[in-house]
PDB file of C-alpha atoms and ligand atoms in Angstrom:
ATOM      1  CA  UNK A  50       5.379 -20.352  -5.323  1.00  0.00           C
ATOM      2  CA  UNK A  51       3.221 -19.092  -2.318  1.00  0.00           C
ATOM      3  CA  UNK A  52       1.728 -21.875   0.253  1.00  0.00           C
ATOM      4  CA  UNK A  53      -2.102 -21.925   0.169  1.00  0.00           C
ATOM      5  CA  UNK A  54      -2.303 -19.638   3.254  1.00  0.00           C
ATOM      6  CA  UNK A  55      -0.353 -16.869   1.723  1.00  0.00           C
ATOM      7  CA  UNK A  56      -2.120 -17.330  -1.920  1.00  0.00           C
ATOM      8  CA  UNK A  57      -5.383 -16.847   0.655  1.00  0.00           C
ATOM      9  CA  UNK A  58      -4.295 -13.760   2.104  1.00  0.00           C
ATOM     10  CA  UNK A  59      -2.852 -12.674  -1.715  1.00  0.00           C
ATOM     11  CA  UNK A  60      -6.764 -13.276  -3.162  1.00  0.00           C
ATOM     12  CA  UNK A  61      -7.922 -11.422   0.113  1.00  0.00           C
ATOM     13  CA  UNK A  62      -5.087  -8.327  -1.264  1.00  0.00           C
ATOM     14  CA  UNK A  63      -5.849  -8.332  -4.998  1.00  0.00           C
ATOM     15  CA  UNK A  64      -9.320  -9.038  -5.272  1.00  0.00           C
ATOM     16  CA  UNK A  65     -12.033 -11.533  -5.521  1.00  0.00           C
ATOM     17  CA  UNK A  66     -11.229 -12.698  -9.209  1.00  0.00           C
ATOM     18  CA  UNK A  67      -7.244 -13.193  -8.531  1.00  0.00           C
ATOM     19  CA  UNK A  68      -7.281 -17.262  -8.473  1.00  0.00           C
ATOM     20  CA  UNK A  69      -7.473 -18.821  -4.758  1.00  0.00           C
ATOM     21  CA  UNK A  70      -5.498 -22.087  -4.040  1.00  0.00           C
ATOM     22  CA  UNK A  71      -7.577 -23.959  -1.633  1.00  0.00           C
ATOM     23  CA  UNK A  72      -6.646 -24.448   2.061  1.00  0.00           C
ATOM     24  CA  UNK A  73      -5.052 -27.696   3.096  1.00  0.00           C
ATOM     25  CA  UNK A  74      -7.798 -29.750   5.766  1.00  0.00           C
ATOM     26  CA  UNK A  75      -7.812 -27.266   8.730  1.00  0.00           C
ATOM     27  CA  UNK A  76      -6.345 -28.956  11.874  1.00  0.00           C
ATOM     28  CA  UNK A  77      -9.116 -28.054  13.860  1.00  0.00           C
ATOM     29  CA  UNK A  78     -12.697 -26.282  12.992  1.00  0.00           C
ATOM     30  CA  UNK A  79     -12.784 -23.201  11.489  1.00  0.00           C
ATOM     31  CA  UNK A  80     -12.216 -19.908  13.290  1.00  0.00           C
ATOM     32  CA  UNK A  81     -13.931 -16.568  12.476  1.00  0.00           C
ATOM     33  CA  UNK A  82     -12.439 -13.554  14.925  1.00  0.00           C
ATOM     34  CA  UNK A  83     -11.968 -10.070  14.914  1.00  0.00           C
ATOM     35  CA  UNK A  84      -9.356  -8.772  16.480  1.00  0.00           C
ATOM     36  CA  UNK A  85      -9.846  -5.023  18.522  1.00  0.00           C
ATOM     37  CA  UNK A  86      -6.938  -2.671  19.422  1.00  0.00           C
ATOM     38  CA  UNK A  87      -5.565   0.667  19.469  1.00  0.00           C
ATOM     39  CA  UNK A  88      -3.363   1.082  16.073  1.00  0.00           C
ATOM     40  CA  UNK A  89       0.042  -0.468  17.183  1.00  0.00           C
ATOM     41  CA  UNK A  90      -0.840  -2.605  19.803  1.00  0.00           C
ATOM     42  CA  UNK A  91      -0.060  -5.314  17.667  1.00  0.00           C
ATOM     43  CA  UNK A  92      -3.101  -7.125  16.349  1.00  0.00           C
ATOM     44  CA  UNK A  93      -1.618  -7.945  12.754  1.00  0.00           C
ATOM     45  CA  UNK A  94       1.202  -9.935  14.740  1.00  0.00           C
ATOM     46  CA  UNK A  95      -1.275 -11.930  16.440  1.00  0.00           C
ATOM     47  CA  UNK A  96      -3.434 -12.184  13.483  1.00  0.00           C
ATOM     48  CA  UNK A  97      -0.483 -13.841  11.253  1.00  0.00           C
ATOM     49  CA  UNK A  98       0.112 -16.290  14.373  1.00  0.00           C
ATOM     50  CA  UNK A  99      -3.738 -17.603  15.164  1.00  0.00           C
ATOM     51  CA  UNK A 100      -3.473 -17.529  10.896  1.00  0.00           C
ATOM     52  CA  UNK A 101      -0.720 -19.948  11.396  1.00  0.00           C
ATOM     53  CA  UNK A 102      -2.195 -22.103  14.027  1.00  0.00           C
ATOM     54  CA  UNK A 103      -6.043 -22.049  12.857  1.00  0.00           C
ATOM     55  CA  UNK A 104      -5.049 -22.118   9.143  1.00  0.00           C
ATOM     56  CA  UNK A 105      -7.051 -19.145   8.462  1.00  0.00           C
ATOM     57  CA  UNK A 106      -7.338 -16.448   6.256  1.00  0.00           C
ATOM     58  CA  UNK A 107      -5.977 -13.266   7.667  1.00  0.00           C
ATOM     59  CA  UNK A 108      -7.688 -10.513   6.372  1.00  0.00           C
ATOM     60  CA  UNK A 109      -6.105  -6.456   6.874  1.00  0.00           C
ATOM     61  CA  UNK A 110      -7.909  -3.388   5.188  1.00  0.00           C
ATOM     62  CA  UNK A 111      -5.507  -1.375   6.415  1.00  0.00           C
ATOM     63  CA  UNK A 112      -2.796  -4.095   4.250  1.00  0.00           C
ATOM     64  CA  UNK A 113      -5.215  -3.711   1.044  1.00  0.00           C
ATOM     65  CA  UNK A 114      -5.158   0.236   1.368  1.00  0.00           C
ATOM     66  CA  UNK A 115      -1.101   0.169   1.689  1.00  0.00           C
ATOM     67  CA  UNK A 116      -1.018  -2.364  -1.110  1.00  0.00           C
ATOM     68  CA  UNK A 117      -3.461   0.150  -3.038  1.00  0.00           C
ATOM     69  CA  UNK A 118      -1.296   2.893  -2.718  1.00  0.00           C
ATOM     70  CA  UNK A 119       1.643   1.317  -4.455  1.00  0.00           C
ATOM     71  CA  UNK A 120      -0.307   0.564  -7.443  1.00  0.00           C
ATOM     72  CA  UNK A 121      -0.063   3.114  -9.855  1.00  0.00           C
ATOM     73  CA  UNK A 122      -1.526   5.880 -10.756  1.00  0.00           C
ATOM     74  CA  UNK A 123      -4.040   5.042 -13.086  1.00  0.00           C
ATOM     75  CA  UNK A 124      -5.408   1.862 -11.905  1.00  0.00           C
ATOM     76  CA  UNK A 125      -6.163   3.654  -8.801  1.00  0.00           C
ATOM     77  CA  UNK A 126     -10.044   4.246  -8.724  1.00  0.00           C
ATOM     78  CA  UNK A 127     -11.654   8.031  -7.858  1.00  0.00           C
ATOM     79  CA  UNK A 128     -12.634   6.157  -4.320  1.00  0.00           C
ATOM     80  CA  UNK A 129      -9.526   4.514  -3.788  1.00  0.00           C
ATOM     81  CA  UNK A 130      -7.334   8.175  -4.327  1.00  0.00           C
ATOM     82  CA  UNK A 131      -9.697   9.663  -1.508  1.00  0.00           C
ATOM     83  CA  UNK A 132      -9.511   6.214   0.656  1.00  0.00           C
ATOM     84  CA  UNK A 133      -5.095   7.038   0.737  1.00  0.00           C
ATOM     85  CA  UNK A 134      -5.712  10.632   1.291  1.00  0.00           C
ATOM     86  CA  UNK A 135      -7.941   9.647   4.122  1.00  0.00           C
ATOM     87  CA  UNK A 136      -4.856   7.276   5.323  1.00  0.00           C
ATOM     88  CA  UNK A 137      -2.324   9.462   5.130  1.00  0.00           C
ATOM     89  CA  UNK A 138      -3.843  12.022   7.550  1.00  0.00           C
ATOM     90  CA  UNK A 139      -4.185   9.091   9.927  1.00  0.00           C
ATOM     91  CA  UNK A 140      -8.591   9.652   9.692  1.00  0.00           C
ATOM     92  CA  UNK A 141     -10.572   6.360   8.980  1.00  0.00           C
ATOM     93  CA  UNK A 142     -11.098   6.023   4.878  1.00  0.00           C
ATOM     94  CA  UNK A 143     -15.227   6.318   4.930  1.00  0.00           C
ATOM     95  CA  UNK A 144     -17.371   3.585   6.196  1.00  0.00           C
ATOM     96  CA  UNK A 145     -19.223   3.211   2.651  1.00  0.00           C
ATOM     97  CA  UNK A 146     -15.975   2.496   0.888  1.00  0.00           C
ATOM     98  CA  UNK A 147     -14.435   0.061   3.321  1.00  0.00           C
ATOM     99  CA  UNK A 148     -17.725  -1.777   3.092  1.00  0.00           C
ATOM    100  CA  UNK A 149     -17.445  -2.142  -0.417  1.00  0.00           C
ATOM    101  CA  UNK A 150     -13.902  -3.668  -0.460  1.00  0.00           C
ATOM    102  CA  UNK A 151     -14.990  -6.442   2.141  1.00  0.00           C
ATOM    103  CA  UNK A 152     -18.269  -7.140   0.219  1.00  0.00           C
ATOM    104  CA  UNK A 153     -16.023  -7.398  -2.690  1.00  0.00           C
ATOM    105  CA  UNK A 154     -14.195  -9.987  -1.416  1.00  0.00           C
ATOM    106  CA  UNK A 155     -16.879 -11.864   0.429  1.00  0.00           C
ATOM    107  CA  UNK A 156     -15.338 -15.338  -0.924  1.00  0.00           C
ATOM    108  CA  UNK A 157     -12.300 -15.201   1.162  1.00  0.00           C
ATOM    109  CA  UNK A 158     -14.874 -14.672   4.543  1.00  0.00           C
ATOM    110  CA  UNK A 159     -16.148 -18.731   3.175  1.00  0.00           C
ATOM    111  CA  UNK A 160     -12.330 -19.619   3.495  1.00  0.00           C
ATOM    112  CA  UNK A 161     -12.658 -23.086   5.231  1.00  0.00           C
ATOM    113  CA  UNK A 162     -10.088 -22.490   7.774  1.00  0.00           C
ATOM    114  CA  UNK A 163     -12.290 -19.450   8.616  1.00  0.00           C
ATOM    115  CA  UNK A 164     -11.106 -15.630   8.648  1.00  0.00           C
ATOM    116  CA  UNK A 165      -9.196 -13.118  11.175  1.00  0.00           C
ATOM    117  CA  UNK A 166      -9.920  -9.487  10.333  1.00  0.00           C
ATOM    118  CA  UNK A 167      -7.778  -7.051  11.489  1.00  0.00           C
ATOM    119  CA  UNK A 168      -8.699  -3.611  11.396  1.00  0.00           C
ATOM    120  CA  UNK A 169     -11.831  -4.203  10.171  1.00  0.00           C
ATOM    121  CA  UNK A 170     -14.794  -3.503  11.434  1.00  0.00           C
ATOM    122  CA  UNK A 171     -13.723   0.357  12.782  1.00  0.00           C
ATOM    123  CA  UNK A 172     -16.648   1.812  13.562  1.00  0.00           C
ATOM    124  CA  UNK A 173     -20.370   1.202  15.083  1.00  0.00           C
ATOM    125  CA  UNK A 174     -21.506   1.281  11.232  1.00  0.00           C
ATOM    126  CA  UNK A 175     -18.766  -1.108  10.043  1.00  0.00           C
ATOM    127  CA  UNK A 176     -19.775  -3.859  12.413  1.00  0.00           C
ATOM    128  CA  UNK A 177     -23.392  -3.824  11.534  1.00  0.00           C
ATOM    129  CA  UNK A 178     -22.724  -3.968   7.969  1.00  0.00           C
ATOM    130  CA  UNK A 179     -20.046  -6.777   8.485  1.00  0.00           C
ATOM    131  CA  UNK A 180     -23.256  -8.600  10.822  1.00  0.00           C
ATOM    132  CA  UNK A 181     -25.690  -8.513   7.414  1.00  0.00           C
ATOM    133  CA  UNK A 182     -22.952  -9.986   5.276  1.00  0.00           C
ATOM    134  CA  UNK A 183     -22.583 -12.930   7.288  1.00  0.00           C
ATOM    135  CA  UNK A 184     -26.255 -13.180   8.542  1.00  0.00           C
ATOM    136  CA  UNK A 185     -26.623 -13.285   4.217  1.00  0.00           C
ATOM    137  CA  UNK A 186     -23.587 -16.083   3.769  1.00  0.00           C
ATOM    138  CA  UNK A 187     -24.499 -17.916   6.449  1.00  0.00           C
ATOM    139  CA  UNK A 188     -21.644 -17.401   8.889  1.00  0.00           C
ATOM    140  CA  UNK A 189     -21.124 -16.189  12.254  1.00  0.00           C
ATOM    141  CA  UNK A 190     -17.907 -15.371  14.618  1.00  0.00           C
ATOM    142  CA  UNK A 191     -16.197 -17.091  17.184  1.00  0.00           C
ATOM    143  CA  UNK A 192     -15.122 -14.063  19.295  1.00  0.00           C
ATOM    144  CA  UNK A 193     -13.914 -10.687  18.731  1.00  0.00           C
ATOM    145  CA  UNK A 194     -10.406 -10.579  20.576  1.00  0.00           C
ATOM    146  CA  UNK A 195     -10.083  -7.041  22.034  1.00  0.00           C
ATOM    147  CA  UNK A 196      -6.089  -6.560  23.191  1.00  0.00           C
ATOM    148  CA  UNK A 197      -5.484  -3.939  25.644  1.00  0.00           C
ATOM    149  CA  UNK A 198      -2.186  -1.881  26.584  1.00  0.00           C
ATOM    150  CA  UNK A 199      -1.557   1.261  28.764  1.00  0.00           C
ATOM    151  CA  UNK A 200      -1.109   4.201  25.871  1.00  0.00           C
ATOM    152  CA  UNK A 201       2.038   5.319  26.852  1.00  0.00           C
ATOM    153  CA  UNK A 202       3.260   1.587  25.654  1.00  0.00           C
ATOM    154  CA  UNK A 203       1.301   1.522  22.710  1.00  0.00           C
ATOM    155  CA  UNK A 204       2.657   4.687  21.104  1.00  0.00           C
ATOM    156  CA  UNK A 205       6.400   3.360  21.829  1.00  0.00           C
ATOM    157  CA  UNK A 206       5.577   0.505  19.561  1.00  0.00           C
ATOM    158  CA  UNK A 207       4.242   2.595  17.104  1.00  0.00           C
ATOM    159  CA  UNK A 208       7.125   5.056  16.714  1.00  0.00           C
ATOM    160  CA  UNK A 209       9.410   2.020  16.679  1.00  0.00           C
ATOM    161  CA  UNK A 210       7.959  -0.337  14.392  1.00  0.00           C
ATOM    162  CA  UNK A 211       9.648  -0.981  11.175  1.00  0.00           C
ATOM    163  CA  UNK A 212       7.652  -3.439   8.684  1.00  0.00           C
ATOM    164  CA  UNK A 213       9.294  -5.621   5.711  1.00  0.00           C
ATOM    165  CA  UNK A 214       8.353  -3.529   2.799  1.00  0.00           C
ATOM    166  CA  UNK A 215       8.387  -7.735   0.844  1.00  0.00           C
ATOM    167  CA  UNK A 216       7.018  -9.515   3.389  1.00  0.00           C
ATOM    168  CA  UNK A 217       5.598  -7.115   5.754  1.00  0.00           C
ATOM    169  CA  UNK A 218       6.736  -8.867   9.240  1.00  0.00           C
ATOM    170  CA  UNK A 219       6.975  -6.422  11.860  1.00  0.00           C
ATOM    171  CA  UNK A 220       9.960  -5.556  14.037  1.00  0.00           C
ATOM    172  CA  UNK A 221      10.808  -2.817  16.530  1.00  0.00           C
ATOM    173  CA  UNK A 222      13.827  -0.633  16.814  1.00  0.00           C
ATOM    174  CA  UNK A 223      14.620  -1.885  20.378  1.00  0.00           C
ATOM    175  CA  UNK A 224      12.189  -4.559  21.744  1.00  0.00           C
ATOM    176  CA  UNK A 225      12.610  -6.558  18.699  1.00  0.00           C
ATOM    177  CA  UNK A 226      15.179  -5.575  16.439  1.00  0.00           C
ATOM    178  CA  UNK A 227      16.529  -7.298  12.949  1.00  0.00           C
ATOM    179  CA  UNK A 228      19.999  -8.864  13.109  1.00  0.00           C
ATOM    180  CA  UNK A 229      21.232  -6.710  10.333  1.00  0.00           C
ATOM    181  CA  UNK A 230      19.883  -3.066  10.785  1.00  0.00           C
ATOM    182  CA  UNK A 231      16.860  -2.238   8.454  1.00  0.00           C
ATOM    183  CA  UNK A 232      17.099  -5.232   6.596  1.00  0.00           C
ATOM    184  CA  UNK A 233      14.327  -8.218   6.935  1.00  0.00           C
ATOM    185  CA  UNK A 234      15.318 -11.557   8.811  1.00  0.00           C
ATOM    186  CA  UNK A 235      13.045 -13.498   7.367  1.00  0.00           C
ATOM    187  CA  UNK A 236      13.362 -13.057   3.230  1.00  0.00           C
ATOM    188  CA  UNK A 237      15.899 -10.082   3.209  1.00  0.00           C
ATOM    189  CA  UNK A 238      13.721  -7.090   1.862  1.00  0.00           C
ATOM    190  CA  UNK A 239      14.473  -3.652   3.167  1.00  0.00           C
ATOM    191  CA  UNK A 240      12.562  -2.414   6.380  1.00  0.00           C
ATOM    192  CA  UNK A 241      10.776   0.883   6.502  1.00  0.00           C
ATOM    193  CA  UNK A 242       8.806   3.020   8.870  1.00  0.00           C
ATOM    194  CA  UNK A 243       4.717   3.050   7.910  1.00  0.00           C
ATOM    195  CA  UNK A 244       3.745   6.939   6.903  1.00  0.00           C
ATOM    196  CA  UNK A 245       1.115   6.391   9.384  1.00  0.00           C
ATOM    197  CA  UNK A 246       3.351   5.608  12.213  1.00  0.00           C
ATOM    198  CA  UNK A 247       4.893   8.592  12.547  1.00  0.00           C
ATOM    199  CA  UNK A 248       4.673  10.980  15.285  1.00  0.00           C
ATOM    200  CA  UNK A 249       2.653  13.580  13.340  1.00  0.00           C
ATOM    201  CA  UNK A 250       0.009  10.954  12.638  1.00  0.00           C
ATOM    202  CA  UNK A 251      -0.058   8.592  15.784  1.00  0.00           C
ATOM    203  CA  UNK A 252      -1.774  10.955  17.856  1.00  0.00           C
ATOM    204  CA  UNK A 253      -4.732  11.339  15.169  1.00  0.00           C
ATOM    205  CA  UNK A 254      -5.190   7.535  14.742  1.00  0.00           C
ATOM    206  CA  UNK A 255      -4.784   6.981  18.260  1.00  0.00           C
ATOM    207  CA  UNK A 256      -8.060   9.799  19.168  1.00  0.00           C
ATOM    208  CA  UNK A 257      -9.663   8.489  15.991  1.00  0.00           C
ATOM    209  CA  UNK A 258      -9.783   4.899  17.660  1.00  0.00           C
ATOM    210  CA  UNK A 259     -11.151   6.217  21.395  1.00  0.00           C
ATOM    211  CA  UNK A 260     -13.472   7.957  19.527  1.00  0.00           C
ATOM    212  CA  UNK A 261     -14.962   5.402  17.053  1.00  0.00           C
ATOM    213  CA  UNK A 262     -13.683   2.171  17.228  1.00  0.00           C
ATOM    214  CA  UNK A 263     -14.207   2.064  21.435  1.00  0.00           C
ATOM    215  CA  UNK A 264     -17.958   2.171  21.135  1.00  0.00           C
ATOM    216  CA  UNK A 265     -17.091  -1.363  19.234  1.00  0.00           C
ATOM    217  CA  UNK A 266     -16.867  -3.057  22.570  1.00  0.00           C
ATOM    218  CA  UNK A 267     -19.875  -2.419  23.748  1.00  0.00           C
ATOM    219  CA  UNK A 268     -21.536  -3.380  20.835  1.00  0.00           C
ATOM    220  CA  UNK A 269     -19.746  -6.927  21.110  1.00  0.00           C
ATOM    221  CA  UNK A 270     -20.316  -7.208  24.754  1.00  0.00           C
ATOM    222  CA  UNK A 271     -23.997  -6.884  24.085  1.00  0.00           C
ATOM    223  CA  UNK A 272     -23.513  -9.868  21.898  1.00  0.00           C
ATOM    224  CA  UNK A 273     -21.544 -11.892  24.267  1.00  0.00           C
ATOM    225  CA  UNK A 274     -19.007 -12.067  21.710  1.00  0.00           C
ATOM    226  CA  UNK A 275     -16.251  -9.731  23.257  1.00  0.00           C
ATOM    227  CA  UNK A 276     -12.748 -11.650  25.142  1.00  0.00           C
ATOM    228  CA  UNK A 277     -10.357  -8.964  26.698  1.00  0.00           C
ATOM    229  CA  UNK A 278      -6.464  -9.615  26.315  1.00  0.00           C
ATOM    230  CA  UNK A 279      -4.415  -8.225  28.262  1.00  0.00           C
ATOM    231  CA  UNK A 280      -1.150  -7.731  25.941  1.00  0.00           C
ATOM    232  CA  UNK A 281       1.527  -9.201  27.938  1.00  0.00           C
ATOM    233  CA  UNK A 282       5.621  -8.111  27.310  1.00  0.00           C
ATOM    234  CA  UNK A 283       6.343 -10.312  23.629  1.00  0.00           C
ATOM    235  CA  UNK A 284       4.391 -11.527  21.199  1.00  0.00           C
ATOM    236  CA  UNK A 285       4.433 -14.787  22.355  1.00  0.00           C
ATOM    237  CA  UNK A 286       3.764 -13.934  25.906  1.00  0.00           C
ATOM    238  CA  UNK A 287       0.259 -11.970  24.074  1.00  0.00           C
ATOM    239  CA  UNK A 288      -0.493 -15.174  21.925  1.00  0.00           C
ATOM    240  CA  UNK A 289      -0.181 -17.732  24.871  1.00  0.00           C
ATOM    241  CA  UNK A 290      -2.785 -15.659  26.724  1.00  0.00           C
ATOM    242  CA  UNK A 291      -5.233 -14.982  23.128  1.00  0.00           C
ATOM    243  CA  UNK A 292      -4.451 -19.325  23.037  1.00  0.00           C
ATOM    244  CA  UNK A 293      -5.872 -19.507  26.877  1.00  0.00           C
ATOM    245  CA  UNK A 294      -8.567 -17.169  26.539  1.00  0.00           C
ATOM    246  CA  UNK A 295     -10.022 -19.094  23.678  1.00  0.00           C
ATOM    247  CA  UNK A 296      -9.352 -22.257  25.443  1.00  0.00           C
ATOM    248  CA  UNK A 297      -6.974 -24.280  22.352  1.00  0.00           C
ATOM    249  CA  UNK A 298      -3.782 -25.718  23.543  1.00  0.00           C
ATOM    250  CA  UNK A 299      -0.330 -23.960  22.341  1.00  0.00           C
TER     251      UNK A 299
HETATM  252  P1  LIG B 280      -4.284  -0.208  10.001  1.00  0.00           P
HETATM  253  O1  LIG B 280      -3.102  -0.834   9.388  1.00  0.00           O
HETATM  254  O2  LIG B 280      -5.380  -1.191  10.287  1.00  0.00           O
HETATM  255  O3  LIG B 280      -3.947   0.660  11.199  1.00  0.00           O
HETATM  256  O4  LIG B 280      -4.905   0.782   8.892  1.00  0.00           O
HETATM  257  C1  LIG B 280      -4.137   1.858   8.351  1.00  0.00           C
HETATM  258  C2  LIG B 280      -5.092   2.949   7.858  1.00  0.00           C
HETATM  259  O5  LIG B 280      -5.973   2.431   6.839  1.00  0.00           O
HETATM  260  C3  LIG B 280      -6.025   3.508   8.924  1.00  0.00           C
HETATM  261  O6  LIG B 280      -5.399   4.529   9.695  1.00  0.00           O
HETATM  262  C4  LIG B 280      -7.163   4.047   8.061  1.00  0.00           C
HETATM  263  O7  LIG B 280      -6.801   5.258   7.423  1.00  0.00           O
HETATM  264  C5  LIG B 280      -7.274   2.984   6.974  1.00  0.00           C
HETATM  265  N1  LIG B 280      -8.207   1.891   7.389  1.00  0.00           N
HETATM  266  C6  LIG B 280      -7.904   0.583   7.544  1.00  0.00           C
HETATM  267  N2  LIG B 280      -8.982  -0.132   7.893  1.00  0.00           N
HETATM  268  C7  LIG B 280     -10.001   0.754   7.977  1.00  0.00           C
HETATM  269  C8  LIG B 280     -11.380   0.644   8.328  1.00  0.00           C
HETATM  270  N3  LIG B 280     -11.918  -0.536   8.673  1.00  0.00           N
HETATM  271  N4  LIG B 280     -12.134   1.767   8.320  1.00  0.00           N
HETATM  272  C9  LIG B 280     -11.620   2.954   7.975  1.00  0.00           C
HETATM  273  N5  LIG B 280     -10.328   3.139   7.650  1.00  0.00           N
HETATM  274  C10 LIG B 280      -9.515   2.056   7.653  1.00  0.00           C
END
């Protein structure tokens, strides 16, 4: 049976009609971030861990496109087979269709915890169309969280992350290995290594990212909205400093 944060982020995954448990009284207010970051820098860690402490919905595109592409054949729309063609070349799927997933699922951005996207918005276009849909329900953000890492780093985590292909926690081939080799710690499922992780495609998604997802921070700065995080050596060393910079206790 999942917990009410996990049947969130399942709604968030299959759509707007699958059936939404509600969230349990949020321990503190609600939170509405985005989190910023070259691909592998690891965002979606942090996102599950504020998700943990805030309560809130953690919202991926990048999870709904891999979920999307395990579906099969059939139920997989025209603009959903171009979307994982876009993915698989490591390019961003195009603006208009990304748009219309998250307007699709504009319900899970009322969650009363509040929301964490990751990986969405991507580009300039993105983030004004994500500032009409809340101007229109109402809702603003918090901050947008923008983590930064030298590149060299960032493309050793990539080319060593393996994610749970059940549960999709992350680990990393040395900094943060399983205790069994390729096999989950957490609920046993067998680990693999993302198509868009490896080498051929890293470099693509990392110049996609300087090139449209960069001129993202100055369009947050302009709104005061933007925090810079510098990503320290563990995950926990990165989410005691994302805890600070938002000024909540651990
Ligand atoms: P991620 O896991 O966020 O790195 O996303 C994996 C892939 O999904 C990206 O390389 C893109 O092909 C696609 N994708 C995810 N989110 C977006 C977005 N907001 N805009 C365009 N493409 C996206």
């Amino acid at each position: 049976m999942p917990t009410p944060r996990q049947n969130a982020r399942i709604t968030w995954l299959k759509g707007a009609d699958f059936p939404c448990a509600p969230f349990p009284a949020p321990q503190t207010r609600p939170r509405r971030l985005v989190l910023l970051g070259a691909p592998g820098i690891g965002k979606g860690t942090q996102a599950e861990l504020l998700a943990k402490k805030f309560g809130s919905c953690q919202l991926s595109t990048g999870d709904v496109f891999r979920m999307a592409k395990r579906a099969p054949d059939e139920e997989k729309t025209p603009a959903i087979r171009e979307a994982l063609e876009f993915m698989k070349a490591g390019k961003l799927v195009p603006d208009t269709t990304v748009v219309a997933l998250v307007e699709e699922r504009k319900p899970c951005l009322r969650c009363s915890g509040g929301f964490l996207l990751d990986g969405f918005p991507r580009t300039v276009f993105q983030a004004e169309e994500l500032d009409r849909i809340l101007r229109q329900e109402h809702l603003a953000l918090d901050a947008v969280l923008s983590y930064d890492l030298a590149e060299a780093k960032i493309l050793d985590r990539v080319s060593g992350r393996r994610v749970c292909s059940k549960c999709k926690v992350s680990y990393h081939v040395k900094d943060h290995p399983p205790k069994v080799d390729g096999v989950c710690d957490r609920c046993g499922g067998p680990l693999y290594q993302r198509e868009d992780d490896r080498p051929e495609t890293v470099h693509v998604r990392m110049e996609t990212y300087w090139h449209s997802t960069e001129p993202l921070i100055e369009h947050y700065q302009k709104k005061g909205l933007l925090v810079h995080i510098e990503c320290g050596e563990t995950p926990e060393e990165t989410f005691a400093r994302t805890l600070a910079a938002l000024k909540v206790g651990a």
